[in-house]
Short mmCIF file of C-alpha atoms in Angstrom, two decimals:
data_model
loop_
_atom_site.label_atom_id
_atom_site.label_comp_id
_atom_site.label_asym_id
_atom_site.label_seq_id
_atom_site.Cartn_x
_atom_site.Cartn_y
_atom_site.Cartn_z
CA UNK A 1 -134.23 92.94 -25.68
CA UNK A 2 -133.27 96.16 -24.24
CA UNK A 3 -132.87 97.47 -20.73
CA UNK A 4 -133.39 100.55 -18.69
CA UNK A 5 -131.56 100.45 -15.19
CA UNK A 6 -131.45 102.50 -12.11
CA UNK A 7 -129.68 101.68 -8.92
CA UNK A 8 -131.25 100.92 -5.10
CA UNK A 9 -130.17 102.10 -1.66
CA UNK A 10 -129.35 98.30 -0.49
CA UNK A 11 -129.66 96.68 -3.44
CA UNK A 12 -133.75 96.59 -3.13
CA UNK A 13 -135.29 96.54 -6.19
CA UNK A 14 -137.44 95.18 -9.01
CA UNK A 15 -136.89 94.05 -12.80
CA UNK A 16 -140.27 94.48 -14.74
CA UNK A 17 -140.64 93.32 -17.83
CA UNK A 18 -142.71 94.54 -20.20
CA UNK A 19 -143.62 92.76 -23.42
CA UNK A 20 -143.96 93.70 -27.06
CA UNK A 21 -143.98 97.48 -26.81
CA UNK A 22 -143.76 97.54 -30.28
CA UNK A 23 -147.18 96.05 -30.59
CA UNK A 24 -149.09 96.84 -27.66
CA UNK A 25 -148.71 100.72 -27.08
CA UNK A 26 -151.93 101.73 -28.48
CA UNK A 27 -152.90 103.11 -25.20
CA UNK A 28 -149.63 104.94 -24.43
CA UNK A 29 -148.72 101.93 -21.82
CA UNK A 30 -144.76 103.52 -22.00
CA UNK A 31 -146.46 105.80 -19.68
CA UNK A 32 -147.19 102.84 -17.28
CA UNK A 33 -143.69 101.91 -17.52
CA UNK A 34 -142.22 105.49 -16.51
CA UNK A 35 -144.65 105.69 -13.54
CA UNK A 36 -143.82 102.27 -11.77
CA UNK A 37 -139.86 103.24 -12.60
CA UNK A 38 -140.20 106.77 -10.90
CA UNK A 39 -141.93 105.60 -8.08
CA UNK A 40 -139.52 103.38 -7.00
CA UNK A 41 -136.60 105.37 -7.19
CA UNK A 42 -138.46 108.17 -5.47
CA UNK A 43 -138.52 105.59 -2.74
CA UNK A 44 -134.77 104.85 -3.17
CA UNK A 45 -135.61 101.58 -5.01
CA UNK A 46 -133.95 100.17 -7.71
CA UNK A 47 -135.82 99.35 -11.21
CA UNK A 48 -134.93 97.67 -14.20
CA UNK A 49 -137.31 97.19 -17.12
CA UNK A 50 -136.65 95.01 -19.45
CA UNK A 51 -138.87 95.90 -23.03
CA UNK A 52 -138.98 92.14 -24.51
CA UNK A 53 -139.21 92.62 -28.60
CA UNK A 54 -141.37 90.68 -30.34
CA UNK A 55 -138.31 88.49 -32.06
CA UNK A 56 -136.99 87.61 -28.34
CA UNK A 57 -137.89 84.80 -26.26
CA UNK A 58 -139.01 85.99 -22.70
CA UNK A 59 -137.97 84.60 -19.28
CA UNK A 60 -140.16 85.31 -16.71
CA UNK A 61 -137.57 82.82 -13.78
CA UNK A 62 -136.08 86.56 -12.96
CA UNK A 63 -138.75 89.06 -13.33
CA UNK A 64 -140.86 90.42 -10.64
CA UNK A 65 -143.76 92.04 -12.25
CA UNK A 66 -145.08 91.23 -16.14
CA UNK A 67 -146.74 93.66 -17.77
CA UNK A 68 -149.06 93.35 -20.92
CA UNK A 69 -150.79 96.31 -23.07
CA UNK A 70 -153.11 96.47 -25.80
CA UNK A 71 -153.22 96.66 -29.33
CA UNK A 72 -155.19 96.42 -32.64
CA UNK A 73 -156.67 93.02 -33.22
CA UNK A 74 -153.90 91.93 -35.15
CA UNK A 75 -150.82 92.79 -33.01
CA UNK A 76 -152.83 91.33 -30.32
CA UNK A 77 -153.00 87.60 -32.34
CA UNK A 78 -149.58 88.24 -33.15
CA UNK A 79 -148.43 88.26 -29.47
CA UNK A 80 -150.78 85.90 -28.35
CA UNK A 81 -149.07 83.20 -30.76
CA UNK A 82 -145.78 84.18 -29.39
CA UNK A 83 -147.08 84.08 -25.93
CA UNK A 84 -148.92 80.20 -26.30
CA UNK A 85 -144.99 79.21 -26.53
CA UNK A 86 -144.05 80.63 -23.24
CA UNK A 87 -147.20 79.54 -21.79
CA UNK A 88 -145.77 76.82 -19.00
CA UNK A 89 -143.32 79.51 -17.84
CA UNK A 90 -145.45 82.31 -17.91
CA UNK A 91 -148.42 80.29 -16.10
CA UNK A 92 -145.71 79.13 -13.57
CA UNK A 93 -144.81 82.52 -12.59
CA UNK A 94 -148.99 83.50 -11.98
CA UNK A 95 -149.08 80.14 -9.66
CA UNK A 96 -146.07 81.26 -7.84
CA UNK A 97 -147.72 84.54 -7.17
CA UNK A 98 -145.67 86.78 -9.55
CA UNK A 99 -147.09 90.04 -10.46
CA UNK A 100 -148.73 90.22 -13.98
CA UNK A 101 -150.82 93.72 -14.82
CA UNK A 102 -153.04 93.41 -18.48
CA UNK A 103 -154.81 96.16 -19.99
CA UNK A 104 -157.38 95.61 -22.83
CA UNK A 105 -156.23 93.61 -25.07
CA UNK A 106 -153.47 91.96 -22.72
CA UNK A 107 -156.35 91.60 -20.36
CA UNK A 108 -158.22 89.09 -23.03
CA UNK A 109 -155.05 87.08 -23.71
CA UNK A 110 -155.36 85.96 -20.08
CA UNK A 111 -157.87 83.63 -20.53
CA UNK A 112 -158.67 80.73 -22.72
CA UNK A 113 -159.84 82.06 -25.66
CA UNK A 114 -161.15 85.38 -27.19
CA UNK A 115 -163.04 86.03 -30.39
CA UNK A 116 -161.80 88.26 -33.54
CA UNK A 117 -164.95 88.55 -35.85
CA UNK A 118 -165.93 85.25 -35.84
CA UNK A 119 -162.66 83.45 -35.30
CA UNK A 120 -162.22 81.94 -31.82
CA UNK A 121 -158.60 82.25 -30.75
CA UNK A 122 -156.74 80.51 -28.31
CA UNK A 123 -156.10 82.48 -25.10
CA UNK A 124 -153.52 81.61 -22.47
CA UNK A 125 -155.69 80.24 -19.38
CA UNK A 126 -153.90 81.75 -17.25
CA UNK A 127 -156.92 83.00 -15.67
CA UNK A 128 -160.35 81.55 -16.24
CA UNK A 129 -162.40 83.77 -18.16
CA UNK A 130 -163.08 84.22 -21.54
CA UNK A 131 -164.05 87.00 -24.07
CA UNK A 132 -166.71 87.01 -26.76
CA UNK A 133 -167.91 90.00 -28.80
CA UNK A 134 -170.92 92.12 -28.78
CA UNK A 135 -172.18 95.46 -30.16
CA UNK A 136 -172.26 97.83 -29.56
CA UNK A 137 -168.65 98.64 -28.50
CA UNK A 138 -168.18 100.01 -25.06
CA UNK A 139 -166.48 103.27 -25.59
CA UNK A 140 -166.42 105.98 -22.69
CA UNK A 141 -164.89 107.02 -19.87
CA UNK A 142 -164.69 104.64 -16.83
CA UNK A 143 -164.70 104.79 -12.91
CA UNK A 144 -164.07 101.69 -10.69
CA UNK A 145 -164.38 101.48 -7.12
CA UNK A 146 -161.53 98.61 -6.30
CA UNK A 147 -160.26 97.14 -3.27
CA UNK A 148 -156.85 97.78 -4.70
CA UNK A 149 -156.95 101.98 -4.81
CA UNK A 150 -157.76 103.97 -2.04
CA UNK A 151 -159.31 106.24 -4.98
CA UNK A 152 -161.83 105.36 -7.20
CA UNK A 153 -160.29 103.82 -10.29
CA UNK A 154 -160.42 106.41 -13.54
CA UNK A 155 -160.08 105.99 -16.81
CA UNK A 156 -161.01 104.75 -20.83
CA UNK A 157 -162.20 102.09 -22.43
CA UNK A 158 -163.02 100.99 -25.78
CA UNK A 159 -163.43 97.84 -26.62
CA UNK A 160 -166.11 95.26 -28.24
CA UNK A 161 -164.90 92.34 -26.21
CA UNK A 162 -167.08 91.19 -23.36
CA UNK A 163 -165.18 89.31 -21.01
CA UNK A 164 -166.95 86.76 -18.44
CA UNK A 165 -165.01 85.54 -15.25
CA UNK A 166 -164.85 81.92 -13.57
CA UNK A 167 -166.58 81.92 -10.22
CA UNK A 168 -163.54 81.59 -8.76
CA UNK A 169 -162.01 84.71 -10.12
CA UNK A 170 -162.73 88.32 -8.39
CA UNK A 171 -163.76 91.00 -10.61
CA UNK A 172 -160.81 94.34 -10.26
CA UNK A 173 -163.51 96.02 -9.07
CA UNK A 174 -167.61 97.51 -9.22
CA UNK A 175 -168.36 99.64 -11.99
CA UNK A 176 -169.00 103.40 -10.55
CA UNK A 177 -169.52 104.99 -14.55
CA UNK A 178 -169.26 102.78 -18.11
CA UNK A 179 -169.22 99.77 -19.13
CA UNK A 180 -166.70 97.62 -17.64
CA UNK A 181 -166.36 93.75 -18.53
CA UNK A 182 -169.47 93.27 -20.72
CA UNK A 183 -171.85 96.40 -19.93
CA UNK A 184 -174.46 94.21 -18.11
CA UNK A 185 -172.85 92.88 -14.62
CA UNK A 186 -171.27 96.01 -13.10
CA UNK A 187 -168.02 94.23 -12.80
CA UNK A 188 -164.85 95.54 -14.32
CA UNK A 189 -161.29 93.74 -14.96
CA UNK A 190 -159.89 90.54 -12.50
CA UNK A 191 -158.01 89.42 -9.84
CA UNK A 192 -156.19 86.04 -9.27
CA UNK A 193 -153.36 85.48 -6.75
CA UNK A 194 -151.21 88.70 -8.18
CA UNK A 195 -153.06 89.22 -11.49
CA UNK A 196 -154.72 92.33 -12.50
CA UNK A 197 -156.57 92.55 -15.64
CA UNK A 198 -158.61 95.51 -16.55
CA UNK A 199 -159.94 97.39 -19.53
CA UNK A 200 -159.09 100.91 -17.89
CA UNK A 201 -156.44 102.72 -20.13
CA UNK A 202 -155.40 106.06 -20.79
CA UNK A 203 -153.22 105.24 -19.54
CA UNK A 204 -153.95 102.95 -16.28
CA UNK A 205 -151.24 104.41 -13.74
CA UNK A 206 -150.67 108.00 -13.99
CA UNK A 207 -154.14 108.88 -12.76
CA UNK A 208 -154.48 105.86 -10.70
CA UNK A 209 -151.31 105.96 -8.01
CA UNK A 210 -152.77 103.18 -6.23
CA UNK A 211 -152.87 100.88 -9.02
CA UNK A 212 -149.26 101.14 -8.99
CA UNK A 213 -148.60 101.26 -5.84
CA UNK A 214 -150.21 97.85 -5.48
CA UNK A 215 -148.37 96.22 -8.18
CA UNK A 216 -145.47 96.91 -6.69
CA UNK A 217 -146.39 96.45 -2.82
CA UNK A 218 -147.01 93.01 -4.09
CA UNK A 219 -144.11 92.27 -6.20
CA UNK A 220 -141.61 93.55 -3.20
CA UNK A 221 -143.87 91.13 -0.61
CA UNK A 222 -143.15 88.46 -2.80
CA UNK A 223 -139.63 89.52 -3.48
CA UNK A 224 -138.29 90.61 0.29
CA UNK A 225 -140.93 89.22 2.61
CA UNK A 226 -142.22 92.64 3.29
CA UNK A 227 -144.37 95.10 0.52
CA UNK A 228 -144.71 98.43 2.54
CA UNK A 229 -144.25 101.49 0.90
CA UNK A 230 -142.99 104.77 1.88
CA UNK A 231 -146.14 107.45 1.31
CA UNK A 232 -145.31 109.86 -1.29
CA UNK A 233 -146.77 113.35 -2.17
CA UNK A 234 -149.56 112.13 -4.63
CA UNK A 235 -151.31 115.50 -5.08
CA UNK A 236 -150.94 116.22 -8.76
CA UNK A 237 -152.26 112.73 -9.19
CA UNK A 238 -154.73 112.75 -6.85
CA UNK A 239 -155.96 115.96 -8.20
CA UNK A 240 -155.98 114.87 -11.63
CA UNK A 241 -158.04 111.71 -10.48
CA UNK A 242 -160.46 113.30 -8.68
CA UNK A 243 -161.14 116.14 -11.27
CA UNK A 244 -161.58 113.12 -13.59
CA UNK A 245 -164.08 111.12 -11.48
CA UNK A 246 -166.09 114.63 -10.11
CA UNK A 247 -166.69 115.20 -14.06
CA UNK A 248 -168.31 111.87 -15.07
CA UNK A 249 -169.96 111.74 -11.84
CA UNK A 250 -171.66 115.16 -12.16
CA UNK A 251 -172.75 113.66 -16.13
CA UNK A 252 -170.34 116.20 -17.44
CA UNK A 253 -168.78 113.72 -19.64
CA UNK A 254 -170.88 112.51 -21.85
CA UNK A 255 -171.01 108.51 -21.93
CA UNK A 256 -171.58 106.20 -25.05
#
């Protein structure tokens, strides 16, 4: 289990932890990592991330935000099975309103059960939903207008999962270009208490500041009693989403 550290004007900070990098980096989710680091210390907040191998046994009792990526088909069974025996904890920390981001195939693991081919695996309720397969796969580029972003969310997706949510869970967010959960409803990703789920990779964060900024608004509210952020100077990031979202909007990116 290794560690990256940085310090915090009072001592205000967070420890992320984020799980298996080995096997769920397919959509360059270090990337995720570096973004939620450098925007708290731009703030003059501590982080520490914790990257949790896949021959360690988590504890979620002293994170503040979880964070699960995606991964082929078989590194995402392989972490699921390791994940079913932290289950109690890791459901404990959703009902206590810990902060748990999923991409892809992270995002399927969070419910209670997703298929592989034909083979229904066990998922880890933590959120009711549930994935089954379809074809073709939903491959493109994807925008999501979200109550979380003050800019439309922007990104990629590729997956033949289609993911259905309980009627008491609230969809990330209305699709604006793609697919999103299962190419029919216009709904992409979840929310539940301080859950995000979401098939947008690329990945998520850099072009999406107020994805981030979210996740961590709401792991410092549960943390300190009080989430606000200091604004920073998102142009480069703003630019790159908007140059993003003008393209597929204007059918300059072609969509499959």
């Amino acid at each position: 289990m290794s560690q990256q550290s940085s310090g915090a004007a009072g001592g205000r900070g967070l420890r992320i932890a984020h799980l298996y990098p080995e096997l769920l980096n397919l959509y360059g989710d270090s990337g995720n990592m570096l973004v939620l680091k450098s925007r708290l210390e731009w703030r003059g907040l501590g982080c520490q991330i914790v990257e949790v191998g896949i021959d360690d046994r988590p504890s979620f009792s002293d994170v503040d935000i979880v964070f699960i990526g995606g991964g082929t088909d078989r590194e995402q069974k392989i972490v699921c099975q390791k994940l079913l025996a932290e289950r109690e904890e890791l459901h404990s920390f959703v009902e206590d309103g810990g902060v748990l981001a999923a991409v892809c195939g992270g995002y399927q693991l969070l419910g209670d059960y997703y298929l592989l081919g034909d083979e229904k695996v066990q998922g880890l309720s933590l959120v009711d939903l549930y994935t089954d397969r379809g074809e073709p796969r939903l491959i493109g580029n994807v925008a999501v207008q979200s109550r979380i972003s003050p800019q439309p969310i922007v990104g990629y997706e590729n997956h033949g999962g289609r993911t259905h949510l309980g009627s008491d869970v609230e969809p990330m967010g209305k699709v604006l270009y793609g697919h999103g959960n299962d190419g029919t409803t216009g709904e992409e990703g979840c929310l539940y208490k301080n859950v995000v789920g979401t098939y947008v990779h690329g990945p998520l964060l850099p072009k999406n500041p107020g994805v981030a900024d979210y996740l961590l608004s709401r792991a410092l509210e549960r943390k300190y009693g009080n989430g606000e952020l200091e604004p920073l100077d998102d142009r480069a990031e703003l630019a790159a989403n908007k140059i993003m979202y003008d393209r597929m909007m204007a059918g300059k990116v072609p969509e499959r």
